[in-house]
GROMACS .gro file of C-alpha atoms in nm:
model
  271
    1MET     CA    1   8.176  -9.114  -5.520
    2LYS     CA    2   7.945  -8.794  -5.577
    3ARG     CA    3   7.594  -9.005  -5.646
    4ILE     CA    4   7.664  -9.275  -5.364
    5ILE     CA    5   7.693  -8.960  -5.087
    6ALA     CA    6   7.387  -8.746  -5.285
    7GLY     CA    7   7.194  -9.128  -5.204
    8LEU     CA    8   7.262  -9.159  -4.860
    9ALA     CA    9   7.238  -8.805  -4.795
   10LEU     CA   10   6.881  -8.910  -4.892
   11ALA     CA   11   6.847  -9.180  -4.718
   12SER     CA   12   6.962  -8.985  -4.412
   13ALA     CA   13   6.636  -8.737  -4.469
   14ALA     CA   14   6.411  -9.072  -4.510
   15ALA     CA   15   6.508  -9.173  -4.229
   16LEU     CA   16   6.488  -8.821  -3.965
   17VAL     CA   17   6.160  -8.771  -4.127
   18THR     CA   18   5.985  -9.110  -4.109
   19ALA     CA   19   6.125  -9.156  -3.722
   20THR     CA   20   6.000  -8.751  -3.720
   21PRO     CA   21   5.588  -8.817  -3.528
   22ALA     CA   22   5.302  -8.606  -3.666
   23GLN     CA   23   5.128  -8.356  -3.420
   24ALA     CA   24   4.847  -8.496  -3.293
   25ALA     CA   25   4.537  -8.226  -3.401
   26PRO     CA   26   4.411  -8.118  -3.067
   27VAL     CA   27   4.140  -8.197  -2.941
   28ASP     CA   28   3.809  -8.078  -2.933
   29PRO     CA   29   3.703  -8.096  -2.545
   30ALA     CA   30   3.346  -7.960  -2.623
   31LYS     CA   31   3.309  -8.247  -2.878
   32ALA     CA   32   3.473  -8.530  -2.662
   33LEU     CA   33   3.245  -8.351  -2.368
   34LYS     CA   34   2.926  -8.466  -2.667
   35LYS     CA   35   3.101  -8.835  -2.691
   36GLN     CA   36   3.018  -8.895  -2.292
   37TYR     CA   37   2.651  -8.840  -2.289
   38VAL     CA   38   2.511  -9.172  -2.292
   39ALA     CA   39   2.215  -9.280  -2.119
   40GLY     CA   40   2.347  -9.474  -1.823
   41HIS     CA   41   2.692  -9.346  -1.803
   42GLY     CA   42   2.808  -9.067  -1.629
   43VAL     CA   43   3.148  -8.946  -1.375
   44ARG     CA   44   3.175  -8.866  -1.021
   45PHE     CA   45   3.341  -8.570  -0.876
   46THR     CA   46   3.461  -8.478  -0.503
   47GLU     CA   47   3.512  -8.085  -0.528
   48THR     CA   48   3.689  -7.893  -0.212
   49SER     CA   49   3.522  -7.470  -0.181
   50ARG     CA   50   3.732  -7.228   0.081
   51SER     CA   51   3.596  -6.869   0.202
   52SER     CA   52   3.768  -6.602   0.383
   53LEU     CA   53   3.734  -6.276   0.440
   54ASP     CA   54   3.979  -6.040   0.471
   55GLY     CA   55   4.255  -6.312   0.437
   56LYS     CA   56   4.093  -6.457   0.753
   57SER     CA   57   3.931  -6.801   0.723
   58THR     CA   58   3.524  -6.807   0.676
   59GLY     CA   59   3.449  -7.186   0.633
   60ALA     CA   60   3.539  -7.485   0.400
   61THR     CA   61   3.252  -7.724   0.215
   62LYS     CA   62   3.365  -8.079   0.069
   63THR     CA   63   3.154  -8.217  -0.175
   64THR     CA   64   3.074  -8.591  -0.296
   65GLY     CA   65   2.885  -8.675  -0.617
   66VAL     CA   66   2.801  -8.792  -0.956
   67PHE     CA   67   2.626  -8.738  -1.245
   68GLU     CA   68   2.437  -8.970  -1.466
   69PHE     CA   69   2.375  -8.874  -1.851
   70GLY     CA   70   2.125  -8.933  -2.078
   71LYS     CA   71   2.158  -8.822  -2.470
   72GLY     CA   72   2.144  -8.454  -2.385
   73GLY     CA   73   2.362  -8.430  -2.101
   74ILE     CA   74   2.334  -8.531  -1.710
   75VAL     CA   75   1.975  -8.639  -1.655
   76ALA     CA   76   2.036  -8.708  -1.264
   77SER     CA   77   2.305  -8.624  -0.982
   78ASP     CA   78   2.342  -8.751  -0.631
   79VAL     CA   79   2.568  -8.504  -0.447
   80ARG     CA   80   2.660  -8.437  -0.052
   81ASN     CA   81   2.766  -8.180   0.095
   82HIS     CA   82   3.001  -8.250   0.385
   83SER     CA   83   3.158  -7.970   0.646
   84ALA     CA   84   3.564  -7.889   0.592
   85GLY     CA   85   3.747  -7.795   0.847
   86LYS     CA   86   3.611  -7.604   1.225
   87ASN     CA   87   3.399  -7.384   0.938
   88SER     CA   88   3.148  -7.448   0.702
   89ASP     CA   89   3.104  -7.181   0.456
   90VAL     CA   90   2.798  -6.968   0.463
   91PHE     CA   91   2.664  -7.108   0.090
   92ALA     CA   92   2.711  -7.443   0.225
   93SER     CA   93   2.480  -7.384   0.592
   94LEU     CA   94   2.167  -7.332   0.313
   95MET     CA   95   2.278  -7.629   0.138
   96PRO     CA   96   2.109  -8.023   0.154
   97SER     CA   97   2.347  -8.254   0.344
   98ARG     CA   98   2.237  -8.502   0.044
   99MET     CA   99   2.019  -8.419  -0.249
  100ILE     CA  100   1.945  -8.662  -0.541
  101THR     CA  101   1.804  -8.503  -0.851
  102VAL     CA  102   1.580  -8.792  -1.118
  103GLY     CA  103   1.336  -8.742  -1.293
  104LYS     CA  104   1.126  -8.420  -1.230
  105HIS     CA  105   1.220  -8.352  -0.912
  106VAL     CA  106   1.489  -8.219  -0.671
  107TYR     CA  107   1.521  -8.466  -0.318
  108ALA     CA  108   1.643  -8.329  -0.017
  109GLN     CA  109   1.787  -8.419   0.330
  110GLY     CA  110   1.944  -8.257   0.611
  111GLY     CA  111   1.993  -7.973   0.839
  112LEU     CA  112   1.779  -7.705   0.816
  113TYR     CA  113   1.585  -7.967   0.535
  114SER     CA  114   1.507  -8.291   0.772
  115GLU     CA  115   1.355  -7.995   1.029
  116GLY     CA  116   0.979  -8.040   1.100
  117LEU     CA  117   0.941  -8.294   0.894
  118PRO     CA  118   0.603  -8.500   0.893
  119GLU     CA  119   0.666  -8.865   1.055
  120GLY     CA  120   0.846  -9.102   0.891
  121LYS     CA  121   0.967  -8.856   0.567
  122LYS     CA  122   1.313  -8.827   0.560
  123TRP     CA  123   1.314  -8.640   0.198
  124VAL     CA  124   1.218  -8.271   0.106
  125ARG     CA  125   1.047  -8.264  -0.324
  126TYR     CA  126   1.079  -7.970  -0.506
  127PRO     CA  127   1.038  -7.902  -0.946
  128ASP     CA  128   1.324  -7.942  -1.086
  129THR     CA  129   1.530  -7.617  -1.115
  130GLY     CA  130   1.694  -7.746  -1.435
  131ILE     CA  131   2.011  -7.541  -1.298
  132ARG     CA  132   2.223  -7.840  -1.301
  133ILE     CA  133   2.543  -7.598  -1.149
  134SER     CA  134   2.317  -7.613  -0.786
  135ASN     CA  135   2.427  -8.018  -0.763
  136SER     CA  136   2.766  -7.752  -0.615
  137ASN     CA  137   2.986  -7.505  -0.549
  138GLN     CA  138   3.164  -7.484  -0.872
  139MET     CA  139   2.999  -7.185  -1.067
  140LEU     CA  140   3.191  -7.244  -1.362
  141ASP     CA  141   2.884  -7.572  -1.575
  142VAL     CA  142   3.165  -7.724  -1.768
  143PHE     CA  143   2.872  -7.991  -1.867
  144GLU     CA  144   2.745  -7.713  -2.102
  145PRO     CA  145   2.892  -7.689  -2.430
  146LYS     CA  146   2.924  -7.364  -2.457
  147VAL     CA  147   3.046  -7.280  -2.144
  148LEU     CA  148   3.374  -7.542  -2.204
  149LYS     CA  149   3.412  -7.367  -2.521
  150ALA     CA  150   3.448  -7.019  -2.385
  151LEU     CA  151   3.589  -7.161  -2.144
  152VAL     CA  152   3.893  -7.293  -2.390
  153SER     CA  153   3.940  -6.963  -2.634
  154HIS     CA  154   3.926  -6.686  -2.361
  155ALA     CA  155   4.255  -6.877  -2.196
  156LYS     CA  156   4.592  -6.740  -2.115
  157SER     CA  157   4.825  -7.012  -2.207
  158THR     CA  158   4.783  -7.348  -2.208
  159LYS     CA  159   5.062  -7.647  -2.129
  160GLY     CA  160   5.022  -7.947  -2.063
  161GLY     CA  161   4.640  -7.966  -2.140
  162ILE     CA  162   4.637  -7.716  -1.850
  163TYR     CA  163   4.459  -7.375  -1.947
  164ARG     CA  164   4.474  -7.046  -1.692
  165GLY     CA  165   4.191  -6.739  -1.833
  166SER     CA  166   3.948  -6.512  -1.616
  167LEU     CA  167   3.668  -6.366  -1.697
  168THR     CA  168   3.375  -6.153  -1.602
  169VAL     CA  169   3.070  -6.180  -1.399
  170LYS     CA  170   2.892  -5.985  -1.655
  171GLU     CA  171   3.066  -6.260  -1.980
  172LEU     CA  172   3.006  -6.577  -1.804
  173GLY     CA  173   2.618  -6.413  -1.796
  174LYS     CA  174   2.667  -6.374  -2.128
  175ILE     CA  175   2.726  -6.768  -2.203
  176TYR     CA  176   2.433  -6.910  -1.941
  177GLY     CA  177   2.201  -6.663  -2.146
  178GLN     CA  178   2.201  -6.526  -1.815
  179PRO     CA  179   2.046  -6.214  -1.628
  180VAL     CA  180   2.372  -6.032  -1.418
  181ASP     CA  181   2.369  -5.797  -1.130
  182LYS     CA  182   2.540  -5.503  -1.141
  183LYS     CA  183   2.742  -5.486  -0.807
  184VAL     CA  184   2.870  -5.807  -0.956
  185ALA     CA  185   2.875  -5.833  -1.345
  186LYS     CA  186   3.250  -5.658  -1.278
  187VAL     CA  187   3.357  -5.881  -1.042
  188GLU     CA  188   3.671  -6.126  -1.200
  189VAL     CA  189   3.632  -6.512  -1.213
  190SER     CA  190   3.993  -6.679  -1.213
  191TYR     CA  191   3.994  -7.030  -1.364
  192LEU     CA  192   4.196  -7.336  -1.399
  193LEU     CA  193   4.112  -7.624  -1.674
  194ALA     CA  194   4.264  -7.944  -1.672
  195LEU     CA  195   4.224  -8.194  -1.952
  196ASN     CA  196   4.280  -8.554  -2.002
  197SER     CA  197   4.473  -8.730  -2.392
  198GLN     CA  198   4.127  -8.769  -2.440
  199GLY     CA  199   4.008  -8.364  -2.439
  200LEU     CA  200   3.777  -8.446  -2.101
  201VAL     CA  201   3.773  -8.224  -1.774
  202THR     CA  202   3.941  -8.367  -1.486
  203ARG     CA  203   4.003  -8.054  -1.307
  204VAL     CA  204   3.891  -7.721  -1.343
  205VAL     CA  205   3.893  -7.426  -1.029
  206SER     CA  206   3.739  -7.095  -1.001
  207ASP     CA  207   3.867  -6.761  -0.804
  208TRP     CA  208   3.744  -6.472  -0.693
  209THR     CA  209   3.727  -6.148  -0.489
  210LEU     CA  210   3.417  -5.921  -0.434
  211ASP     CA  211   3.467  -5.696  -0.198
  212TYR     CA  212   3.259  -5.504   0.000
  213GLY     CA  213   3.394  -5.214   0.165
  214ILE     CA  214   3.491  -5.178   0.522
  215LEU     CA  215   3.298  -5.524   0.563
  216GLY     CA  216   3.598  -5.625   0.403
  217ALA     CA  217   3.703  -5.813   0.070
  218SER     CA  218   3.569  -6.222   0.092
  219HIS     CA  219   3.734  -6.412  -0.122
  220SER     CA  220   3.638  -6.796  -0.293
  221THR     CA  221   3.809  -7.089  -0.417
  222THR     CA  222   3.635  -7.355  -0.568
  223GLU     CA  223   3.832  -7.695  -0.767
  224THR     CA  224   3.619  -7.954  -0.867
  225ARG     CA  225   3.793  -8.258  -0.948
  226PHE     CA  226   3.595  -8.567  -1.200
  227THR     CA  227   3.700  -8.918  -1.244
  228GLY     CA  228   3.572  -9.212  -1.386
  229TRP     CA  229   3.412  -9.112  -1.767
  230GLY     CA  230   3.230  -9.309  -1.830
  231ALA     CA  231   3.148  -9.538  -1.553
  232LYS     CA  232   2.781  -9.657  -1.504
  233VAL     CA  233   2.566  -9.482  -1.284
  234LYS     CA  234   2.204  -9.482  -1.229
  235VAL     CA  235   2.057  -9.281  -0.975
  236LYS     CA  236   1.711  -9.387  -0.787
  237ALA     CA  237   1.466  -9.177  -0.615
  238PRO     CA  238   1.389  -9.207  -0.249
  239PRO     CA  239   1.129  -9.493  -0.158
  240ALA     CA  240   0.796  -9.209  -0.211
  241ASP     CA  241   0.662  -9.312   0.118
  242GLU     CA  242   0.958  -9.157   0.305
  243VAL     CA  243   0.958  -8.812   0.068
  244ALA     CA  244   0.746  -8.521   0.185
  245ASP     CA  245   0.604  -8.309  -0.114
  246VAL     CA  246   0.718  -7.921  -0.023
  247SER     CA  247   0.411  -7.778  -0.176
  248GLU     CA  248   0.237  -7.970   0.117
  249LEU     CA  249   0.338  -7.908   0.404
  250GLY     CA  250   0.217  -7.623   0.640
  251ASP     CA  251   0.308  -7.194   0.622
  252ASP     CA  252   0.414  -7.305   0.976
  253SER     CA  253   0.708  -7.563   0.811
  254THR     CA  254   1.095  -7.423   0.869
  255VAL     CA  255   1.185  -7.645   0.567
  256PRO     CA  256   1.344  -7.309   0.332
  257GLN     CA  257   1.074  -7.317   0.072
  258ASP     CA  258   1.329  -7.384  -0.227
  259ILE     CA  259   1.713  -7.426  -0.257
  260PRO     CA  260   1.964  -7.211  -0.372
  261ASP     CA  261   1.987  -7.227  -0.709
  262GLY     CA  262   2.403  -7.140  -0.788
  263SER     CA  263   2.330  -6.911  -1.018
  264LEU     CA  264   2.619  -6.614  -1.057
  265ASN     CA  265   2.430  -6.280  -0.872
  266SER     CA  266   2.381  -6.540  -0.555
  267LEU     CA  267   2.750  -6.422  -0.540
  268GLY     CA  268   2.681  -6.156  -0.383
  269ASN     CA  269   2.388  -6.207  -0.092
  270VAL     CA  270   2.552  -6.544   0.000
  271ARG     CA  271   2.915  -6.471  -0.011
   0.00000   0.00000   0.00000
């Protein structure tokens, strides 16, 4: 009888072990990202940026677009900016309503970028700065593996693929390898990062406040959502006969000589 009972106990234990699912190893988001870098494929995004001064809204902007990948990352993009709400964000007013980045150039149109162009021209061409986050209001470049790793490693808590954390602008500057102005170095950027089961970013939110003293406190939040990872994407440059190169425009032209680069230091200039 003792042998029978012992045998039943062992069988029950074995059944429990078999029934318990194995715990999957955490997905490395940086590795998952690199696997997406396949020529001719990409991802779509929608983004909403909101800003306020002493609690009163100063504007909101919605951005939509698509990024095309190559083996090393983003190689092209097509981005549109829209005013959201009664007021347009200050940063958005300095941006084109549409911007295409392909090859070694950035093509812009709309707003200040379409005023006073030669007859028949609809686009202004600029040299590509290589700063991909200039294509949106999101300062956290989740397409840069080292940035993605830092966001995960600095997160204070995780639950269901949600990471929450914060970094100062100075710390972000070190990650990007970008000099940071002292006046914004201590600004803290809080963030939320959401990953799907494959380790790919589905949502990123950045939030920060600049205190201007007697001028008040400026608060900004940018939320970006990504969909359609791996979709086929092909971004094309505008027709050549519709493009005017910024270097060829005269001194009396009102077209901006460059496009805001979305750098960390721009926080203190346009927000």
